[in-house]
Coordinates of C-alpha atoms in Angstrom, one line a residue:
M11 CA 215.4 -179.6 -90.1
P12 CA 215.9 -179.8 -93.9
D13 CA 213.0 -179.1 -96.2
L14 CA 210.9 -182.2 -97.2
T15 CA 210.6 -183.2 -100.8
T16 CA 207.3 -183.6 -102.4
A17 CA 207.6 -187.2 -102.3
Q18 CA 208.1 -187.2 -98.5
K19 CA 205.3 -184.6 -97.9
D20 CA 203.1 -187.0 -100.0
T21 CA 204.0 -189.8 -97.9
L22 CA 203.5 -187.9 -94.6
H23 CA 200.0 -186.9 -95.8
R24 CA 199.0 -190.5 -96.7
Q25 CA 200.2 -191.7 -93.4
N26 CA 198.2 -189.1 -91.5
I27 CA 195.2 -190.3 -93.4
M28 CA 195.8 -194.0 -92.8
K29 CA 196.2 -193.2 -89.1
Q30 CA 192.8 -191.6 -88.9
Y31 CA 191.3 -194.5 -90.5
I32 CA 193.1 -197.1 -88.4
V33 CA 191.9 -195.3 -85.3
A34 CA 188.2 -195.6 -86.4
V35 CA 188.6 -199.3 -87.6
T36 CA 190.5 -200.4 -84.4
K37 CA 187.6 -199.2 -82.1
K38 CA 185.0 -200.5 -84.5
K39 CA 186.5 -204.0 -84.6
N40 CA 187.4 -204.1 -80.9
P41 CA 184.5 -203.1 -78.7
P42 CA 185.7 -202.1 -75.1
K43 CA 185.7 -204.7 -72.5
T44 CA 183.1 -203.9 -69.7
K45 CA 184.6 -206.5 -67.4
L46 CA 187.9 -208.6 -66.8
T47 CA 188.2 -211.9 -65.2
M48 CA 190.7 -214.7 -65.2
A49 CA 189.4 -215.9 -68.3
N50 CA 191.1 -212.6 -69.9
W51 CA 194.5 -213.5 -68.4
A52 CA 196.3 -214.5 -71.3
S53 CA 195.3 -211.4 -73.4
I54 CA 196.2 -209.3 -70.4
A55 CA 199.8 -211.0 -70.1
S56 CA 200.3 -210.6 -73.9
L57 CA 199.6 -206.8 -73.7
G58 CA 202.3 -206.4 -71.0
I59 CA 200.1 -204.6 -68.3
I60 CA 200.6 -206.8 -65.2
P61 CA 201.9 -204.8 -62.4
E62 CA 205.4 -205.8 -61.2
E63 CA 204.2 -207.0 -58.0
F64 CA 202.0 -209.7 -59.7
K65 CA 204.7 -211.1 -62.0
P66 CA 205.4 -214.0 -59.4
I67 CA 201.8 -214.8 -59.5
A68 CA 201.9 -214.6 -63.4
R69 CA 204.6 -217.4 -63.2
L70 CA 202.6 -219.6 -61.2
V71 CA 199.5 -219.4 -63.8
N72 CA 202.1 -220.1 -66.5
Y73 CA 203.3 -223.1 -64.3
K74 CA 199.9 -224.5 -64.0
T75 CA 199.6 -224.4 -67.8
Y76 CA 202.8 -226.1 -68.2
V77 CA 202.4 -228.9 -65.6
F78 CA 198.8 -230.0 -65.7
Q79 CA 198.6 -231.4 -69.1
P80 CA 197.3 -234.9 -69.8
Q81 CA 200.5 -236.3 -70.9
N82 CA 201.9 -235.6 -67.3
R83 CA 199.1 -237.2 -65.5
D84 CA 199.9 -240.4 -63.3
A85 CA 197.0 -242.4 -64.1
E86 CA 197.9 -245.2 -61.5
L87 CA 197.7 -242.6 -58.6
S88 CA 195.0 -240.3 -59.8
G89 CA 192.5 -243.1 -60.6
D90 CA 189.3 -241.9 -62.3
S91 CA 189.6 -238.4 -60.6
K92 CA 189.5 -235.5 -62.9
T93 CA 189.9 -232.7 -60.3
N94 CA 192.5 -234.1 -57.8
G95 CA 194.9 -235.8 -60.1
W96 CA 198.6 -236.2 -59.6
Y97 CA 201.0 -235.0 -62.1
R98 CA 204.6 -235.9 -62.7
L99 CA 207.0 -233.1 -63.1
D100 CA 209.7 -232.9 -65.5
R101 CA 213.2 -231.4 -64.9
I102 CA 212.3 -227.7 -65.5
A103 CA 209.0 -228.1 -63.5
Q104 CA 210.7 -229.7 -60.6
N105 CA 213.6 -227.2 -60.4
F106 CA 210.7 -224.3 -60.3
F107 CA 209.0 -226.3 -57.7
E108 CA 211.8 -226.7 -55.4
N109 CA 212.8 -223.1 -55.7
N110 CA 209.4 -221.4 -55.5
L111 CA 206.7 -223.8 -54.2
Q112 CA 208.0 -226.5 -52.0
S113 CA 208.1 -224.4 -48.9
C114 CA 204.5 -223.3 -49.5
L115 CA 203.1 -227.0 -49.7
S116 CA 203.0 -229.9 -47.6
P117 CA 204.8 -233.1 -48.1
L118 CA 202.6 -236.3 -48.9
L119 CA 199.6 -234.3 -48.7
D120 CA 200.4 -231.8 -51.5
Y121 CA 203.4 -233.5 -53.3
K122 CA 205.5 -236.8 -53.0
Y123 CA 208.9 -237.6 -53.8
E124 CA 209.3 -240.9 -55.9
D125 CA 212.2 -243.3 -55.1
D126 CA 214.1 -241.9 -58.1
G127 CA 214.0 -238.3 -56.8
S128 CA 211.3 -237.1 -59.1
V129 CA 208.3 -235.3 -57.6
I130 CA 204.4 -235.7 -58.3
L131 CA 202.3 -232.9 -57.6
S132 CA 198.4 -232.8 -56.6
Q133 CA 196.4 -230.6 -58.9
K134 CA 193.8 -229.9 -56.3
S135 CA 196.5 -228.7 -53.8
F136 CA 198.2 -226.5 -56.2
S137 CA 195.0 -224.9 -57.4
K138 CA 194.0 -224.3 -53.9
Y139 CA 197.4 -222.5 -53.3
L140 CA 197.1 -220.4 -56.6
N141 CA 193.5 -219.3 -55.9
E142 CA 194.6 -217.8 -52.6
Q143 CA 197.6 -216.1 -54.4
L144 CA 195.1 -214.8 -57.0
I145 CA 192.9 -212.9 -54.5
P146 CA 194.6 -209.5 -54.8
V147 CA 194.9 -210.2 -58.7
K148 CA 191.3 -210.6 -58.8
Q149 CA 190.7 -207.3 -57.0
W150 CA 193.1 -205.5 -59.4
L151 CA 191.0 -206.9 -62.3
N152 CA 188.0 -205.4 -60.9
Q153 CA 189.4 -201.9 -60.7
P154 CA 188.0 -199.3 -63.3
E155 CA 191.7 -198.1 -63.9
T156 CA 192.7 -201.7 -65.0
L157 CA 189.7 -202.0 -67.5
D158 CA 190.6 -198.6 -68.8
K159 CA 194.2 -199.5 -69.2
Y160 CA 193.4 -202.8 -70.8
N161 CA 191.1 -201.4 -73.6
K162 CA 193.8 -198.7 -74.4
A163 CA 196.6 -201.5 -74.6
M164 CA 194.2 -203.7 -76.6
W165 CA 193.3 -200.8 -79.0
N166 CA 197.0 -199.8 -79.3
E167 CA 198.3 -203.2 -80.1
F168 CA 195.5 -203.9 -82.8
A169 CA 196.5 -200.4 -84.4
Q170 CA 200.1 -201.1 -84.3
N171 CA 199.6 -204.6 -85.9
V172 CA 197.6 -203.1 -88.8
W173 CA 200.0 -200.4 -89.2
A174 CA 203.0 -202.7 -89.4
A175 CA 201.3 -204.9 -91.7
S176 CA 199.9 -202.5 -94.1
C177 CA 201.0 -198.9 -93.7
T178 CA 204.8 -198.7 -92.9
G179 CA 207.1 -197.9 -95.5
S180 CA 207.2 -195.7 -98.6
I181 CA 204.7 -195.2 -101.4
S182 CA 206.8 -197.8 -103.2
K183 CA 206.3 -200.5 -100.8
W184 CA 202.6 -199.8 -100.6
E185 CA 202.6 -200.1 -104.3
M186 CA 204.4 -203.5 -104.3
D187 CA 202.2 -204.7 -101.4
A188 CA 199.1 -203.8 -103.4
M189 CA 199.9 -204.3 -107.1
S190 CA 203.3 -206.3 -107.1
F191 CA 205.0 -203.7 -109.1
Y192 CA 206.5 -200.2 -108.4
Y193 CA 204.9 -197.2 -110.1
H194 CA 207.4 -194.9 -108.4
E195 CA 211.1 -195.8 -108.0
H196 CA 212.2 -198.9 -106.5
E197 CA 212.4 -199.3 -102.7
L198 CA 216.1 -200.2 -102.8
A199 CA 216.9 -197.5 -105.6
H200 CA 219.1 -195.3 -103.1
V201 CA 220.8 -198.1 -101.2
D202 CA 224.6 -197.1 -101.0
P203 CA 226.4 -199.4 -103.4
A204 CA 229.7 -198.8 -101.8
V205 CA 228.7 -199.6 -98.3
Y206 CA 226.9 -202.8 -99.3
R207 CA 229.3 -203.6 -102.1
L208 CA 226.6 -203.9 -104.7
T209 CA 226.9 -204.1 -108.4
P210 CA 223.9 -203.1 -110.7
W211 CA 222.4 -206.2 -112.4
T212 CA 222.9 -204.6 -116.0
K213 CA 226.6 -204.0 -114.9
L214 CA 227.3 -207.5 -114.2
P215 CA 229.6 -209.6 -116.6
P216 CA 227.1 -211.6 -118.7
E217 CA 229.3 -214.8 -118.1
P218 CA 231.1 -216.0 -114.8
V219 CA 234.7 -214.7 -114.4
V220 CA 237.1 -217.5 -113.2
T221 CA 239.1 -216.4 -110.4
G222 CA 240.7 -219.8 -109.4
Y223 CA 240.1 -223.4 -108.9
S224 CA 239.0 -225.4 -105.8
K225 CA 240.9 -228.5 -104.5
G226 CA 238.6 -230.6 -106.7
N227 CA 239.8 -228.6 -109.8
S228 CA 236.3 -227.0 -109.9
P229 CA 236.3 -223.3 -111.1
Q230 CA 235.6 -220.4 -108.7
Y231 CA 234.1 -217.3 -109.9
Q232 CA 234.1 -213.7 -109.2
L233 CA 231.2 -212.9 -107.0
F234 CA 228.9 -209.9 -107.0
T235 CA 226.2 -208.6 -104.8
I236 CA 222.7 -207.6 -105.8
V237 CA 219.5 -206.5 -104.1
G238 CA 216.0 -206.8 -105.2
T239 CA 212.4 -207.5 -104.4
V240 CA 210.9 -211.0 -104.9
L241 CA 208.1 -211.2 -107.4
D242 CA 207.5 -214.9 -107.7
K243 CA 209.1 -218.3 -107.2
N244 CA 209.1 -221.5 -109.1
S245 CA 209.4 -224.4 -106.5
T246 CA 209.7 -227.0 -109.2
R247 CA 212.7 -225.4 -110.9
H248 CA 214.1 -223.9 -107.7
M249 CA 213.9 -220.3 -109.3
V250 CA 213.1 -217.0 -107.7
T251 CA 212.2 -213.9 -110.1
L252 CA 213.8 -210.7 -108.4
L253 CA 213.0 -207.1 -109.4
T254 CA 216.2 -205.2 -108.9
P255 CA 216.5 -201.5 -109.1
D256 CA 217.6 -201.8 -112.8
G257 CA 215.9 -204.9 -114.0
V258 CA 214.5 -208.3 -113.5
A259 CA 216.8 -211.1 -112.7
T260 CA 216.1 -214.8 -112.3
I261 CA 217.9 -216.3 -109.3
K262 CA 218.6 -220.0 -109.9
F263 CA 219.4 -222.1 -106.6
Y264 CA 220.5 -225.6 -105.9
G265 CA 217.6 -227.6 -104.8
A266 CA 218.9 -228.0 -101.2
M267 CA 219.5 -224.2 -100.8
F268 CA 216.0 -223.3 -102.3
A269 CA 214.4 -225.8 -99.8
E270 CA 216.4 -224.1 -96.9
Y271 CA 215.1 -220.6 -97.5
D272 CA 211.8 -221.5 -98.8
K273 CA 210.6 -223.6 -95.9
Q274 CA 208.9 -222.3 -92.7
I275 CA 210.6 -222.5 -89.4
S276 CA 209.0 -223.3 -86.3
V277 CA 210.4 -223.9 -82.6
T278 CA 208.9 -225.6 -79.6
D279 CA 206.7 -223.5 -77.5
P280 CA 208.4 -223.4 -74.0
M281 CA 204.9 -223.3 -72.3
H282 CA 203.4 -226.0 -74.5
K283 CA 205.7 -229.0 -75.0
N284 CA 203.4 -230.5 -77.8
K285 CA 203.1 -227.1 -79.8
K286 CA 205.2 -225.3 -82.0
K287 CA 205.1 -221.5 -83.1
I288 CA 206.2 -220.1 -86.4
V289 CA 209.2 -217.8 -86.1
E290 CA 210.2 -217.5 -89.7
R291 CA 208.3 -218.0 -93.0
S292 CA 209.6 -218.6 -96.6
W293 CA 211.8 -215.8 -97.8
F294 CA 210.6 -216.2 -101.2
Q295 CA 207.3 -214.6 -100.5
R296 CA 206.2 -211.8 -102.9
G297 CA 207.3 -208.5 -101.6
N298 CA 210.3 -209.7 -99.6
K299 CA 213.6 -207.8 -100.2
L300 CA 216.9 -209.9 -100.7
I301 CA 220.5 -209.2 -100.8
I302 CA 222.3 -212.0 -102.8
T303 CA 225.8 -212.8 -103.5
G304 CA 226.7 -214.7 -106.6
F305 CA 227.6 -214.6 -110.2
R306 CA 225.5 -214.1 -113.4
R307 CA 225.5 -216.5 -116.3
G308 CA 223.2 -215.0 -119.1
D309 CA 219.8 -214.2 -117.6
M310 CA 220.3 -216.3 -114.4
F311 CA 222.0 -215.3 -111.3
Y312 CA 223.4 -218.1 -109.2
P313 CA 223.9 -217.6 -105.3
R314 CA 227.3 -218.8 -104.3
A315 CA 229.7 -218.7 -101.3
Y316 CA 233.3 -219.8 -101.1
G317 CA 234.4 -220.7 -97.7
R318 CA 234.8 -218.0 -95.0
S319 CA 235.3 -215.3 -97.5
S320 CA 231.6 -215.2 -98.1
P321 CA 229.8 -217.5 -95.8
R322 CA 226.1 -216.3 -96.3
P323 CA 225.2 -215.8 -100.0
L324 CA 221.6 -214.7 -99.1
G325 CA 220.2 -212.0 -96.5
L326 CA 216.7 -210.8 -95.9
I327 CA 216.3 -207.1 -95.9
T328 CA 214.1 -206.3 -92.9
A329 CA 214.0 -202.5 -93.0
V330 CA 214.9 -199.7 -95.3
S331 CA 215.6 -196.1 -94.0
P332 CA 213.3 -193.3 -95.4
D333 CA 216.1 -192.2 -97.8
G334 CA 216.8 -195.8 -98.8
K335 CA 220.6 -195.4 -98.1
R336 CA 220.6 -197.7 -95.1
I337 CA 219.1 -201.2 -94.9
E338 CA 218.9 -203.7 -92.1
I339 CA 219.9 -207.3 -92.9
T340 CA 219.0 -210.5 -91.1
Y341 CA 220.1 -214.2 -91.9
R342 CA 218.3 -217.4 -92.0
R343 CA 217.9 -218.8 -88.3
K344 CA 218.2 -222.4 -87.5
E345 CA 215.4 -224.8 -86.4
D346 CA 215.6 -226.1 -82.8

């Protein structure tokens, strides 16, 4: 193994100190559980500690949450009953029912087929069946080994989240997160320009270089690629201030493009049809690292793409190798 540089040793030392601190904070903010019940089921599932033999039962618990929602309740059949209501199954729920539940329940008593072939399911009957299936699960929850496994998994997840949010990366990244500037070198200072076809900001032609014309006789310009860290944005003027490894550039977007990358993207939660979960926030948040293709005009850089030769003018750098020479790039996802 090659000798570590002074900067790398400094980073490791700081990381070790942070690890010790995080361990202490984790246990202080997350007192150990002394008992587990089904009320903790969502947390148990999210931690991934459910044994393989209980995975089918976990699917039943999720199915109950999915089906027995107010909008699925058949008011005409249920009447005023709050515990023995009848609920209509949508296509997804009915498919699961017919493949996993139908043989375990009684027709007419527990479920009914409508004239159109759809199914309505008794909440009381399903709950009774589920409670029987949950007997071994509840026994497992009462075991000391399960409680110990849960607490360790809970602490580990909390510590990893804190570490990912605040402690990963180089000293330069910590500087940007904390102070919005680099005292040490830029995080992207050593990205290989040949691999990623990068041109330093200060080496770009100050005015666009015409390389041809479109069918509409509009000029097409020579395109260059730069990288940098977002410092600020101006939503009114559709501009982003980008700190490149060799200077500050102002990125000027078309209004529609700015809106596309600035918006927050959410998708429908498959287990809660009326809820959405955030899968991607604005790319123009301070500290985000971008790789952008376009051309320079004065102090402005204009993202641009011409057909298939450069279909994506903007990428989000999601990871940088310790030596800075390799980066991971993702592209904007679509809304569902």
